[in-house]
Amino acid sequence: MEIVETSLSGVLLIKPRVLHDPRGFFMETYRADLLASAGVHESFVQDNHSSSSRGVLRGLHYQLCHAQAKLCRVVQGEVLDIAVDIRVGSPNFGKWVGAVLSTENCHALYIPRGFAHGFAVRSETADFLYKCSDYYDAADDRGVLWNDPALAIDWDTPSPILSAKDQRYLPLSQIPIDSLPVYQP
């Protein structure tokens, strides 16, 4: 398993070693010891599975009181996975990083607490799995507008299919500062 730092400190691209033979393949998708050696010391408490069709865009989501670190991967299809640093005081505040996660590349993306997260489906369908470090709490559900002009995220999705909730979020600059996570170096 290769763990690669991205342009945003703490966001990691994980490239598993995939062993192929005539029967198919085998890979380790999660290794706590290797993630710990890369600085990830999360205990994941919830697994989620999202199935979506081409053009679906989910995000940008976060929780404040029950902030979640996420370990994301795709088991069928392809998505563009996005993490946005929304931690007040962070030197990377308002910056984002994206990674293509697919059946073919088997990559995973680790997103620390304090980041907004979203993804856009680039294949006919995609099954997206992610581990969370805290439980989902509907009362703590928050988000940033997916097409915030200041973030200028290139979703590579011409006409995204969005939930009503995702269409109503505010741009990052309009979210009250006490509704955003705080950077803790």
PDB file of C-alpha atoms in Angstrom:
ATOM      1  CA  MET A   1       0.000   0.000   0.000  1.00  0.00           C
ATOM      2  CA  GLU A   2       1.398   3.365  -1.046  1.00  0.00           C
ATOM      3  CA  ILE A   3       0.233   6.471   0.807  1.00  0.00           C
ATOM      4  CA  VAL A   4       0.753   9.737  -1.075  1.00  0.00           C
ATOM      5  CA  GLU A   5       0.395  13.239   0.377  1.00  0.00           C
ATOM      6  CA  THR A   6      -1.746  15.604  -1.682  1.00  0.00           C
ATOM      7  CA  SER A   7      -1.387  19.365  -2.031  1.00  0.00           C
ATOM      8  CA  LEU A   8      -3.538  19.771   1.114  1.00  0.00           C
ATOM      9  CA  SER A   9      -1.849  18.725   4.328  1.00  0.00           C
ATOM     10  CA  GLY A  10      -3.617  15.743   5.875  1.00  0.00           C
ATOM     11  CA  VAL A  11      -5.514  14.662   2.748  1.00  0.00           C
ATOM     12  CA  LEU A  12      -3.937  11.408   1.569  1.00  0.00           C
ATOM     13  CA  LEU A  13      -4.257   9.377  -1.617  1.00  0.00           C
ATOM     14  CA  ILE A  14      -4.001   5.664  -0.880  1.00  0.00           C
ATOM     15  CA  LYS A  15      -2.878   3.323  -3.639  1.00  0.00           C
ATOM     16  CA  PRO A  16      -3.289  -0.320  -2.632  1.00  0.00           C
ATOM     17  CA  ARG A  17      -1.184  -3.124  -4.021  1.00  0.00           C
ATOM     18  CA  VAL A  18      -3.539  -5.153  -6.228  1.00  0.00           C
ATOM     19  CA  LEU A  19      -2.620  -8.792  -6.818  1.00  0.00           C
ATOM     20  CA  HIS A  20      -4.155 -10.174 -10.027  1.00  0.00           C
ATOM     21  CA  ASP A  21      -4.333 -13.813 -11.111  1.00  0.00           C
ATOM     22  CA  PRO A  22      -6.664 -15.873 -13.343  1.00  0.00           C
ATOM     23  CA  ARG A  23      -9.288 -15.949 -10.540  1.00  0.00           C
ATOM     24  CA  GLY A  24      -9.504 -12.160 -10.241  1.00  0.00           C
ATOM     25  CA  PHE A  25      -7.697  -9.939  -7.755  1.00  0.00           C
ATOM     26  CA  PHE A  26      -6.964  -9.374  -4.082  1.00  0.00           C
ATOM     27  CA  MET A  27      -6.069  -6.157  -2.254  1.00  0.00           C
ATOM     28  CA  GLU A  28      -5.982  -4.781   1.256  1.00  0.00           C
ATOM     29  CA  THR A  29      -8.337  -1.808   1.406  1.00  0.00           C
ATOM     30  CA  TYR A  30      -7.630  -0.734   4.978  1.00  0.00           C
ATOM     31  CA  ARG A  31      -4.575  -1.078   7.219  1.00  0.00           C
ATOM     32  CA  ALA A  32      -4.675   0.845  10.503  1.00  0.00           C
ATOM     33  CA  ASP A  33      -0.943   0.383  11.085  1.00  0.00           C
ATOM     34  CA  LEU A  34       0.067   1.821   7.694  1.00  0.00           C
ATOM     35  CA  LEU A  35      -2.334   4.738   8.045  1.00  0.00           C
ATOM     36  CA  ALA A  36      -0.984   5.388  11.560  1.00  0.00           C
ATOM     37  CA  SER A  37       2.547   5.537  10.130  1.00  0.00           C
ATOM     38  CA  ALA A  38       1.224   8.293   7.820  1.00  0.00           C
ATOM     39  CA  GLY A  39      -0.279  10.208  10.766  1.00  0.00           C
ATOM     40  CA  VAL A  40      -3.852   8.891  10.617  1.00  0.00           C
ATOM     41  CA  HIS A  41      -4.990   7.713  14.056  1.00  0.00           C
ATOM     42  CA  GLU A  42      -8.747   7.612  13.505  1.00  0.00           C
ATOM     43  CA  SER A  43     -11.079   4.941  14.786  1.00  0.00           C
ATOM     44  CA  PHE A  44     -13.732   4.479  12.148  1.00  0.00           C
ATOM     45  CA  VAL A  45     -17.185   3.818  13.589  1.00  0.00           C
ATOM     46  CA  GLN A  46     -19.519   3.872  10.587  1.00  0.00           C
ATOM     47  CA  ASP A  47     -19.381   2.562   6.994  1.00  0.00           C
ATOM     48  CA  ASN A  48     -21.572   4.142   4.291  1.00  0.00           C
ATOM     49  CA  HIS A  49     -22.394   2.961   0.770  1.00  0.00           C
ATOM     50  CA  SER A  50     -23.771   5.353  -1.842  1.00  0.00           C
ATOM     51  CA  SER A  51     -24.955   4.247  -5.282  1.00  0.00           C
ATOM     52  CA  SER A  52     -25.428   6.937  -7.924  1.00  0.00           C
ATOM     53  CA  SER A  53     -25.810   7.395 -11.664  1.00  0.00           C
ATOM     54  CA  ARG A  54     -23.771   9.471 -14.120  1.00  0.00           C
ATOM     55  CA  GLY A  55     -23.852  13.189 -13.384  1.00  0.00           C
ATOM     56  CA  VAL A  56     -24.922  12.899  -9.758  1.00  0.00           C
ATOM     57  CA  LEU A  57     -22.998  15.342  -7.590  1.00  0.00           C
ATOM     58  CA  ARG A  58     -23.158  14.913  -3.812  1.00  0.00           C
ATOM     59  CA  GLY A  59     -21.726  17.641  -1.612  1.00  0.00           C
ATOM     60  CA  LEU A  60     -20.084  19.606  -0.299  1.00  0.00           C
ATOM     61  CA  HIS A  61     -20.940  18.155   3.126  1.00  0.00           C
ATOM     62  CA  TYR A  62     -19.524  18.456   6.633  1.00  0.00           C
ATOM     63  CA  GLN A  63     -20.541  18.157  10.270  1.00  0.00           C
ATOM     64  CA  LEU A  64     -19.326  20.570  12.931  1.00  0.00           C
ATOM     65  CA  CYS A  65     -20.052  19.052  16.346  1.00  0.00           C
ATOM     66  CA  HIS A  66     -19.662  15.485  15.070  1.00  0.00           C
ATOM     67  CA  ALA A  67     -16.884  16.165  12.582  1.00  0.00           C
ATOM     68  CA  GLN A  68     -16.019  13.151  10.478  1.00  0.00           C
ATOM     69  CA  ALA A  69     -12.751  12.042   8.991  1.00  0.00           C
ATOM     70  CA  LYS A  70     -13.526   9.890   5.952  1.00  0.00           C
ATOM     71  CA  LEU A  71     -11.760   7.109   4.088  1.00  0.00           C
ATOM     72  CA  CYS A  72     -13.389   6.955   0.637  1.00  0.00           C
ATOM     73  CA  ARG A  73     -13.186   4.462  -2.220  1.00  0.00           C
ATOM     74  CA  VAL A  74     -15.167   3.268  -5.226  1.00  0.00           C
ATOM     75  CA  VAL A  75     -16.000  -0.411  -5.758  1.00  0.00           C
ATOM     76  CA  GLN A  76     -17.832   0.051  -9.066  1.00  0.00           C
ATOM     77  CA  GLY A  77     -17.559   2.918 -11.529  1.00  0.00           C
ATOM     78  CA  GLU A  78     -15.660   6.205 -11.320  1.00  0.00           C
ATOM     79  CA  VAL A  79     -16.035   9.441  -9.370  1.00  0.00           C
ATOM     80  CA  LEU A  80     -14.170  12.686  -8.932  1.00  0.00           C
ATOM     81  CA  ASP A  81     -13.770  12.968  -5.158  1.00  0.00           C
ATOM     82  CA  ILE A  82     -13.235  16.453  -3.691  1.00  0.00           C
ATOM     83  CA  ALA A  83     -12.001  17.691  -0.292  1.00  0.00           C
ATOM     84  CA  VAL A  84     -12.157  21.407   0.633  1.00  0.00           C
ATOM     85  CA  ASP A  85     -10.292  22.833   3.626  1.00  0.00           C
ATOM     86  CA  ILE A  86     -12.898  24.883   5.518  1.00  0.00           C
ATOM     87  CA  ARG A  87     -10.991  25.160   8.821  1.00  0.00           C
ATOM     88  CA  VAL A  88     -10.915  28.773  10.006  1.00  0.00           C
ATOM     89  CA  GLY A  89      -7.281  29.831  10.418  1.00  0.00           C
ATOM     90  CA  SER A  90      -5.864  27.109   8.170  1.00  0.00           C
ATOM     91  CA  PRO A  91      -3.150  28.232   5.735  1.00  0.00           C
ATOM     92  CA  ASN A  92      -5.118  26.237   3.119  1.00  0.00           C
ATOM     93  CA  PHE A  93      -8.553  27.680   3.957  1.00  0.00           C
ATOM     94  CA  GLY A  94     -10.780  27.586   0.878  1.00  0.00           C
ATOM     95  CA  LYS A  95      -8.415  25.383  -1.133  1.00  0.00           C
ATOM     96  CA  TRP A  96      -9.483  22.045  -2.562  1.00  0.00           C
ATOM     97  CA  VAL A  97      -7.980  18.875  -3.908  1.00  0.00           C
ATOM     98  CA  GLY A  98      -9.573  16.243  -6.103  1.00  0.00           C
ATOM     99  CA  ALA A  99      -8.798  12.636  -6.958  1.00  0.00           C
ATOM    100  CA  VAL A 100     -10.333  10.207  -9.407  1.00  0.00           C
ATOM    101  CA  LEU A 101     -11.418   7.073  -7.561  1.00  0.00           C
ATOM    102  CA  SER A 102     -12.436   4.138  -9.723  1.00  0.00           C
ATOM    103  CA  THR A 103     -12.831   0.405 -10.067  1.00  0.00           C
ATOM    104  CA  GLU A 104      -9.766   0.429 -12.312  1.00  0.00           C
ATOM    105  CA  ASN A 105      -7.311   2.375 -10.134  1.00  0.00           C
ATOM    106  CA  CYS A 106      -8.572   1.048  -6.740  1.00  0.00           C
ATOM    107  CA  HIS A 107      -7.413   4.280  -5.073  1.00  0.00           C
ATOM    108  CA  ALA A 108      -8.835   5.628  -1.833  1.00  0.00           C
ATOM    109  CA  LEU A 109      -8.845   9.153  -0.413  1.00  0.00           C
ATOM    110  CA  TYR A 110      -8.435   9.971   3.267  1.00  0.00           C
ATOM    111  CA  ILE A 111     -10.097  13.255   4.253  1.00  0.00           C
ATOM    112  CA  PRO A 112      -9.443  14.592   7.776  1.00  0.00           C
ATOM    113  CA  ARG A 113     -11.976  16.259  10.044  1.00  0.00           C
ATOM    114  CA  GLY A 114     -12.579  19.903   9.191  1.00  0.00           C
ATOM    115  CA  PHE A 115     -12.897  19.413   5.435  1.00  0.00           C
ATOM    116  CA  ALA A 116     -16.027  19.618   3.324  1.00  0.00           C
ATOM    117  CA  HIS A 117     -16.453  16.601   1.065  1.00  0.00           C
ATOM    118  CA  GLY A 118     -18.248  15.847  -2.171  1.00  0.00           C
ATOM    119  CA  PHE A 119     -18.035  13.738  -5.296  1.00  0.00           C
ATOM    120  CA  ALA A 120     -19.336  13.665  -8.873  1.00  0.00           C
ATOM    121  CA  VAL A 121     -20.073  10.450 -10.759  1.00  0.00           C
ATOM    122  CA  ARG A 122     -18.231  10.128 -14.083  1.00  0.00           C
ATOM    123  CA  SER A 123     -19.367   6.614 -15.102  1.00  0.00           C
ATOM    124  CA  GLU A 124     -22.844   5.240 -15.904  1.00  0.00           C
ATOM    125  CA  THR A 125     -23.177   4.270 -12.231  1.00  0.00           C
ATOM    126  CA  ALA A 126     -20.861   4.254  -9.229  1.00  0.00           C
ATOM    127  CA  ASP A 127     -20.845   2.554  -5.850  1.00  0.00           C
ATOM    128  CA  PHE A 128     -18.996   4.778  -3.394  1.00  0.00           C
ATOM    129  CA  LEU A 129     -17.982   3.414   0.023  1.00  0.00           C
ATOM    130  CA  TYR A 130     -16.597   5.440   2.901  1.00  0.00           C
ATOM    131  CA  LYS A 131     -15.635   4.938   6.505  1.00  0.00           C
ATOM    132  CA  CYS A 132     -16.439   7.707   9.011  1.00  0.00           C
ATOM    133  CA  SER A 133     -14.754   8.525  12.310  1.00  0.00           C
ATOM    134  CA  ASP A 134     -17.988   9.727  13.940  1.00  0.00           C
ATOM    135  CA  TYR A 135     -21.645   8.878  13.548  1.00  0.00           C
ATOM    136  CA  TYR A 136     -23.869  10.810  11.182  1.00  0.00           C
ATOM    137  CA  ASP A 137     -26.085  13.292  13.016  1.00  0.00           C
ATOM    138  CA  ALA A 138     -28.853  14.823  10.885  1.00  0.00           C
ATOM    139  CA  ALA A 139     -29.082  17.805  13.251  1.00  0.00           C
ATOM    140  CA  ASP A 140     -25.403  18.560  12.554  1.00  0.00           C
ATOM    141  CA  ASP A 141     -25.677  18.210   8.760  1.00  0.00           C
ATOM    142  CA  ARG A 142     -24.038  21.194   7.025  1.00  0.00           C
ATOM    143  CA  GLY A 143     -22.597  22.095   3.669  1.00  0.00           C
ATOM    144  CA  VAL A 144     -20.913  24.531   1.316  1.00  0.00           C
ATOM    145  CA  LEU A 145     -22.403  25.444  -2.071  1.00  0.00           C
ATOM    146  CA  TRP A 146     -21.020  22.958  -4.604  1.00  0.00           C
ATOM    147  CA  ASN A 147     -20.357  25.639  -7.258  1.00  0.00           C
ATOM    148  CA  ASP A 148     -19.075  28.413  -4.980  1.00  0.00           C
ATOM    149  CA  PRO A 149     -17.305  30.745  -7.454  1.00  0.00           C
ATOM    150  CA  ALA A 150     -14.539  31.536  -4.934  1.00  0.00           C
ATOM    151  CA  LEU A 151     -13.642  27.836  -4.661  1.00  0.00           C
ATOM    152  CA  ALA A 152     -13.710  27.380  -8.463  1.00  0.00           C
ATOM    153  CA  ILE A 153     -13.894  23.583  -8.269  1.00  0.00           C
ATOM    154  CA  ASP A 154     -13.652  21.945 -11.678  1.00  0.00           C
ATOM    155  CA  TRP A 155     -16.188  19.134 -11.234  1.00  0.00           C
ATOM    156  CA  ASP A 156     -15.940  18.121 -14.885  1.00  0.00           C
ATOM    157  CA  THR A 157     -19.728  17.541 -14.773  1.00  0.00           C
ATOM    158  CA  PRO A 158     -21.613  19.785 -17.232  1.00  0.00           C
ATOM    159  CA  SER A 159     -25.164  19.377 -15.855  1.00  0.00           C
ATOM    160  CA  PRO A 160     -24.924  17.887 -12.362  1.00  0.00           C
ATOM    161  CA  ILE A 161     -27.859  16.171 -10.708  1.00  0.00           C
ATOM    162  CA  LEU A 162     -28.147  17.616  -7.194  1.00  0.00           C
ATOM    163  CA  SER A 163     -30.353  17.150  -4.167  1.00  0.00           C
ATOM    164  CA  ALA A 164     -32.493  20.112  -3.125  1.00  0.00           C
ATOM    165  CA  LYS A 165     -30.386  20.351   0.041  1.00  0.00           C
ATOM    166  CA  ASP A 166     -27.110  20.611  -1.910  1.00  0.00           C
ATOM    167  CA  GLN A 167     -28.546  23.383  -4.085  1.00  0.00           C
ATOM    168  CA  ARG A 168     -29.436  25.519  -1.029  1.00  0.00           C
ATOM    169  CA  TYR A 169     -26.055  25.653   0.708  1.00  0.00           C
ATOM    170  CA  LEU A 170     -24.282  29.003   0.970  1.00  0.00           C
ATOM    171  CA  PRO A 171     -20.904  29.914  -0.520  1.00  0.00           C
ATOM    172  CA  LEU A 172     -18.066  29.497   1.987  1.00  0.00           C
ATOM    173  CA  SER A 173     -17.663  33.280   2.426  1.00  0.00           C
ATOM    174  CA  GLN A 174     -21.302  33.574   3.570  1.00  0.00           C
ATOM    175  CA  ILE A 175     -21.198  30.822   6.202  1.00  0.00           C
ATOM    176  CA  PRO A 176     -20.963  32.305   9.718  1.00  0.00           C
ATOM    177  CA  ILE A 177     -17.495  31.756  11.171  1.00  0.00           C
ATOM    178  CA  ASP A 178     -18.939  29.986  14.226  1.00  0.00           C
ATOM    179  CA  SER A 179     -20.512  27.435  11.848  1.00  0.00           C
ATOM    180  CA  LEU A 180     -17.120  26.362  10.508  1.00  0.00           C
ATOM    181  CA  PRO A 181     -14.446  24.133  12.064  1.00  0.00           C
ATOM    182  CA  VAL A 182     -11.329  25.727  13.550  1.00  0.00           C
ATOM    183  CA  TYR A 183      -7.809  24.849  12.416  1.00  0.00           C
ATOM    184  CA  GLN A 184      -5.740  23.174  15.120  1.00  0.00           C
ATOM    185  CA  PRO A 185      -2.127  22.647  14.027  1.00  0.00           C
TER     186      PRO A 185
END
